[in-house]
Short mmCIF file of C-alpha atoms in Angstrom, two decimals:
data_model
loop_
_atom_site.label_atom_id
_atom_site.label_comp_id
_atom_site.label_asym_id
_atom_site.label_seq_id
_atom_site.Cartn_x
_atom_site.Cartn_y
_atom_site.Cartn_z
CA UNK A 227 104.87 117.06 101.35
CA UNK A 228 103.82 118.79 98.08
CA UNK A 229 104.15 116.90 94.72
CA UNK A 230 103.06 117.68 91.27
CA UNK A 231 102.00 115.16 89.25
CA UNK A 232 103.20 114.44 85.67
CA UNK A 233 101.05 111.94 83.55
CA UNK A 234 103.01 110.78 80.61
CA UNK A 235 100.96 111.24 77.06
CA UNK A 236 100.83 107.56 76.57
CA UNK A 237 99.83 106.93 79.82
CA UNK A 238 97.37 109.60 80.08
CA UNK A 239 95.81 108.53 76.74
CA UNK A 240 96.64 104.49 77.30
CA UNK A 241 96.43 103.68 80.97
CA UNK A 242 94.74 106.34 82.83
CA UNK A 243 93.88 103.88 85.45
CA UNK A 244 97.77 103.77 86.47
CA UNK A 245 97.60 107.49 86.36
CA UNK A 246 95.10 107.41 89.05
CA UNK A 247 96.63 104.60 91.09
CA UNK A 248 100.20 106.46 91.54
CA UNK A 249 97.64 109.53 92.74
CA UNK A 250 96.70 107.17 95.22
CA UNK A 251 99.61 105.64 96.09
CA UNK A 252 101.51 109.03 96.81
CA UNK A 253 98.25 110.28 98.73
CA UNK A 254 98.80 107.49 101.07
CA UNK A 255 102.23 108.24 101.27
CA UNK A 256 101.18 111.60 103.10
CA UNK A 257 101.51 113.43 99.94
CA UNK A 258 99.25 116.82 99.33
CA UNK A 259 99.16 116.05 95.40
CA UNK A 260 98.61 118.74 92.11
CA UNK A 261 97.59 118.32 88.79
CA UNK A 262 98.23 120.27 86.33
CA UNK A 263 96.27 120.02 83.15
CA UNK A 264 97.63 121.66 80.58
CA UNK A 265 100.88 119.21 80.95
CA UNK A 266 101.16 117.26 77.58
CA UNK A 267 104.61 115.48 76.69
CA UNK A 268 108.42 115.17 77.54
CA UNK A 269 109.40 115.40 73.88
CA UNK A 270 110.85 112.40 74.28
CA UNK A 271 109.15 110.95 71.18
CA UNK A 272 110.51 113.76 69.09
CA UNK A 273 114.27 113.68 70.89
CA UNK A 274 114.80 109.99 70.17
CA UNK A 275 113.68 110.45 66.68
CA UNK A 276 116.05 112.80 66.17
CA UNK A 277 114.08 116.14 66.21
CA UNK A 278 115.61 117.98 68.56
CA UNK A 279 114.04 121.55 67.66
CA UNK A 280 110.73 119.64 68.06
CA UNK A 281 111.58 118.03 70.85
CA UNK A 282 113.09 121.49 72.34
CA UNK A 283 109.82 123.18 71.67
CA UNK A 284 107.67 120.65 73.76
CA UNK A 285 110.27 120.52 76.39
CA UNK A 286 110.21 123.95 76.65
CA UNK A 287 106.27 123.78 77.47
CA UNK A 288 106.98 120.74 80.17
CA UNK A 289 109.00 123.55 81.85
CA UNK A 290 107.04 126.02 82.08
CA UNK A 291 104.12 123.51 83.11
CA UNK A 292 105.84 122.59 86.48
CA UNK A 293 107.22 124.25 89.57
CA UNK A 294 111.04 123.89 89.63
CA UNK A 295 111.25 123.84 93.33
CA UNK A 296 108.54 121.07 94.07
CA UNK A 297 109.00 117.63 93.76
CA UNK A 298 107.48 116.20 90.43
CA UNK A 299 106.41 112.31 90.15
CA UNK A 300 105.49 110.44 87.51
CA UNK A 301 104.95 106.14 86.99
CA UNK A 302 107.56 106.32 84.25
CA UNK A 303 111.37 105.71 84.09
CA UNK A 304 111.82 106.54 80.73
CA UNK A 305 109.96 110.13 80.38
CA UNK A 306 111.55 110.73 83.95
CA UNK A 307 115.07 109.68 82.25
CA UNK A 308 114.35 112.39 79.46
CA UNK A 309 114.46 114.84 81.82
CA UNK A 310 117.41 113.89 84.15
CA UNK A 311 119.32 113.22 80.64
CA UNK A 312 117.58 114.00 77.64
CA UNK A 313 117.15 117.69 78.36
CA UNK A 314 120.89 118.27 79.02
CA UNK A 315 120.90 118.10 74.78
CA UNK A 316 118.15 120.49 74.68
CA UNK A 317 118.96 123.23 77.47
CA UNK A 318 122.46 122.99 78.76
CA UNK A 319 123.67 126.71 78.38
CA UNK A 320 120.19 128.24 77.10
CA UNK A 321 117.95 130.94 78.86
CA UNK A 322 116.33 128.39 80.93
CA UNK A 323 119.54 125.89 82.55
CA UNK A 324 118.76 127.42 86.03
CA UNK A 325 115.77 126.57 85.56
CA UNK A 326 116.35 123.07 84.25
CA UNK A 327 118.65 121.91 86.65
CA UNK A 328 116.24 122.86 88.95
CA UNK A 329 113.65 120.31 87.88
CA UNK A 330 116.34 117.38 86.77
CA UNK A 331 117.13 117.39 90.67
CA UNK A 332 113.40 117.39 91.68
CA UNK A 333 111.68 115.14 89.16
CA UNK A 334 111.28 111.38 90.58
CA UNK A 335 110.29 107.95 89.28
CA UNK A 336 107.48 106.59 91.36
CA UNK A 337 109.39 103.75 93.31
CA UNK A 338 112.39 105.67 93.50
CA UNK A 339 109.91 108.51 95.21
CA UNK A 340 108.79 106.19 97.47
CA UNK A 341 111.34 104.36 98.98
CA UNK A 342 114.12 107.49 98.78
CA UNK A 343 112.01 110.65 99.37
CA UNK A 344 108.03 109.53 101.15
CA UNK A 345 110.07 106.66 103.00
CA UNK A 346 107.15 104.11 102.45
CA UNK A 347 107.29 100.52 101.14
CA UNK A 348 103.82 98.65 102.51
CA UNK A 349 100.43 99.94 100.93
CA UNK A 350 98.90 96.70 101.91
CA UNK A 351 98.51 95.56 98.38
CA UNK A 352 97.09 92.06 97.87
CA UNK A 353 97.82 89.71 94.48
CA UNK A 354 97.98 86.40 94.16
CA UNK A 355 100.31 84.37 92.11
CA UNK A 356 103.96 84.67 90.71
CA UNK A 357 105.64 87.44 89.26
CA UNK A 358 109.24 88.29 87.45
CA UNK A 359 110.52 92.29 87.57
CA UNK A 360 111.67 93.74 84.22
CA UNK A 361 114.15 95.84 84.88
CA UNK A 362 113.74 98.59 81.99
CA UNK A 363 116.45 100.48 80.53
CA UNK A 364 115.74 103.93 81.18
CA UNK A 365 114.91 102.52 84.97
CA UNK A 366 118.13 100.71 85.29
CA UNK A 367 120.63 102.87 83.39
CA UNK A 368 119.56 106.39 83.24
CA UNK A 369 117.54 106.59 86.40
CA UNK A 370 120.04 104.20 88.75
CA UNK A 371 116.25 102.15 90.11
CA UNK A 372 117.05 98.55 91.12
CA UNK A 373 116.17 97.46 94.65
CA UNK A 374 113.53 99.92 94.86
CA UNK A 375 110.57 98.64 92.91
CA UNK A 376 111.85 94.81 94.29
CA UNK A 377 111.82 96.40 97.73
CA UNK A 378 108.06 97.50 97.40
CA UNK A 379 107.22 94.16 95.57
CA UNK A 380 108.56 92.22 98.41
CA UNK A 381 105.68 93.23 100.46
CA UNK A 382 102.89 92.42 98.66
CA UNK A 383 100.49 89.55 99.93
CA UNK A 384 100.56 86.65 98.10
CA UNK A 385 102.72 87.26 95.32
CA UNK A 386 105.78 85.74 95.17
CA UNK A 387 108.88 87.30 93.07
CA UNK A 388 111.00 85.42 91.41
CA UNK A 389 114.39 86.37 89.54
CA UNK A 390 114.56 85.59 85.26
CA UNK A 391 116.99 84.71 83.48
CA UNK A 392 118.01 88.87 81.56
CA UNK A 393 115.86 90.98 83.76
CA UNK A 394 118.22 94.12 82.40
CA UNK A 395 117.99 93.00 78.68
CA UNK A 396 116.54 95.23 76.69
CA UNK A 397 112.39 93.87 75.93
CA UNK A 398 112.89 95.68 72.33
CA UNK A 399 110.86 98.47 72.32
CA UNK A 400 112.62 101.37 72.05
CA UNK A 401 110.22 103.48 70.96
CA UNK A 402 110.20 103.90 66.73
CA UNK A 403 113.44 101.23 67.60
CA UNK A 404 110.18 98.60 67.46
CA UNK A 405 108.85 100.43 64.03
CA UNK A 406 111.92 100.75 61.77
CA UNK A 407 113.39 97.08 63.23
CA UNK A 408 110.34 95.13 63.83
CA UNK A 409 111.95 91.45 63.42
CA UNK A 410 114.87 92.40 65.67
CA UNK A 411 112.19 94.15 68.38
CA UNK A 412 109.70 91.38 68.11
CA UNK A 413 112.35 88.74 68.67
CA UNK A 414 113.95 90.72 71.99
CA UNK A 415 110.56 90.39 73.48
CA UNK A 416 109.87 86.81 72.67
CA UNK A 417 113.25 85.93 74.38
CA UNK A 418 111.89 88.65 77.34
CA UNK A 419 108.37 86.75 77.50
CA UNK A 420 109.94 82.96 77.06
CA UNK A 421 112.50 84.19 80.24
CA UNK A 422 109.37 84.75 81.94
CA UNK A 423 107.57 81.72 81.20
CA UNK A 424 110.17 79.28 82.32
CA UNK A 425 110.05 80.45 85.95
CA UNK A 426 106.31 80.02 85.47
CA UNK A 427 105.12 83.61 85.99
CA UNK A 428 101.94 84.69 86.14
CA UNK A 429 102.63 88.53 86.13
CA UNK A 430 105.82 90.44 84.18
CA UNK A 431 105.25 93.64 86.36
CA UNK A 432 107.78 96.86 85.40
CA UNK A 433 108.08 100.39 86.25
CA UNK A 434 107.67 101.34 82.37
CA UNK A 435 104.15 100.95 80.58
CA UNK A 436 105.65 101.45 77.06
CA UNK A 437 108.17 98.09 77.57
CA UNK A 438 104.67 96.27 79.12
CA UNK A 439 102.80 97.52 76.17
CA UNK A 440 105.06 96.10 73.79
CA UNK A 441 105.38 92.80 76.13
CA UNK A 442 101.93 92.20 76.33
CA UNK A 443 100.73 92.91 72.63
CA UNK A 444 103.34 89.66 72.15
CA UNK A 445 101.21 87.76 74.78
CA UNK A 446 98.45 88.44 73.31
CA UNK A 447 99.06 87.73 69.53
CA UNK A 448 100.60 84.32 70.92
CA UNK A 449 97.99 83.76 73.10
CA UNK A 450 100.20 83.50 75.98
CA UNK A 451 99.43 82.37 79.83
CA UNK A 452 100.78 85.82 81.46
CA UNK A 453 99.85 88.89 81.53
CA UNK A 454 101.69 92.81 82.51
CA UNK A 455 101.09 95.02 85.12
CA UNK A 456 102.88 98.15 85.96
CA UNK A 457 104.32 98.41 89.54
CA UNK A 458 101.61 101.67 90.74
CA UNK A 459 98.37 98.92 89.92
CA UNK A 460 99.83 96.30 91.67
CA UNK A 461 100.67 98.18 94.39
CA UNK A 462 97.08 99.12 94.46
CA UNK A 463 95.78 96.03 94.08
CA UNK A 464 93.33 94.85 96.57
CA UNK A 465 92.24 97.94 98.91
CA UNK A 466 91.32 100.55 96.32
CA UNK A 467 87.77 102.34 97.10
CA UNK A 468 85.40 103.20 94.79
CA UNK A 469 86.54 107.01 95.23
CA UNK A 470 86.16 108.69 91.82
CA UNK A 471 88.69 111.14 90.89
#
């Protein structure tokens, strides 16, 4: 199975380490896995700010940077939920809608690729302790992911997944939401983090590294007993090789 794989900016400049453990996670799936890069950004930045001929112009590139009739992965609801919604705004009706639709029906979230399309849920992932699943928005709502990412959790040694109190509230992020309304964003992700707490969580784990980037800089100025981990390095945890890439 061919699949091209699409690093989101922040997680190419942020978290490469995630980047590299969904390259291994979809190579054990069976997958024969490209790279291509010159791949930069969604525009999703630039669409929710309201800059739509910006964010046209760098969605333009992200089209021309992947093959419409090959499946294209990435570890991120949200930039995937850009381009199953986002770029209806930006293309519907334009020189390039074939072309679009194309890759809105081929473009997959990681644990949505998994379970629905490679048919794989054990990696043989080892972690110890307890976790919570934050269900992010753009996972929940524009990408339809639930079970899947609770499916592949489910069969990870030693951790145990429990159920908080709000798992689909918003954590406050929101992009430049968590700029122009900093109370209001800081205060979603202290009730996020203090949902957490109380079932005595170890790990907040998510399919979205810009809601666990927001999440854990609150842990971290509070000096809190928990920590964030996106779904791809848990699923990794415990048998990676030393295998550079």
């Amino acid at each position: 199975m061919k699949v091209e794989l699409f690093v989101p900016c922040f997680v190419d400049q942020l978290y490469p380490e995630t980047a590299f453990n969904t390259l291994r996670l979809l190579e054990k799936s069976g997958c024969k896995v490209t790279y291509n890069s010159k791949q930069t950004c969604c525009g999703q930045p630039a669409y929710n700010a309201g800059y739509w001929d910006e964010a046209k112009e760098v969605g333009t590139k992200f089209l021309n940077d992947f093959t419409e009739n090959t499946y294209v992965v990435a570890p991120s609801a949200s930039c995937v939920g850009m381009v199953k919604g986002g770029f209806n705004d930006l293309f519907t009706n334009t020189i390039v809608h074939n072309k679009c639709r194309s890759l809105q029906s081929n473009i997959w979230e990681l644990s949505d690729f998994l379970i629905n399309v490679a048919k794989k849920d054990y990696f043989g992932a080892e972690l110890e302790g307890k976790a919570v699943y934050h269900d992010s928005c753009s996972a929940l709502r524009e990408c339809k992911i639930k079970d899947e990412p609770r499916q592949l959790l489910s069969k990870v040694h030693g951790l145990e997944m429990l159920e908080m109190e709000g798992t689909d509230m918003c954590c406050g992020f929101g992009g430049t939401f968590a700029v122009k309304f900093d109370a209001i964003s800081s205060a979603m992700a202290e009730q996020k983090v203090n949902h957490a707490l109380a079932q005595k969580a170890d790990y907040i784990i998510s399919t979205d590294l810009s809601c666990l980037l927001h999440l854990q800089g609150y842990i971290d100025k509070n000096n809190l007993p928990i920590k964030t981990m996106h779904i791809a390095d848990v699923l990794c945890n415990g048998w990676l090789e030393s295998t550079e890439y």
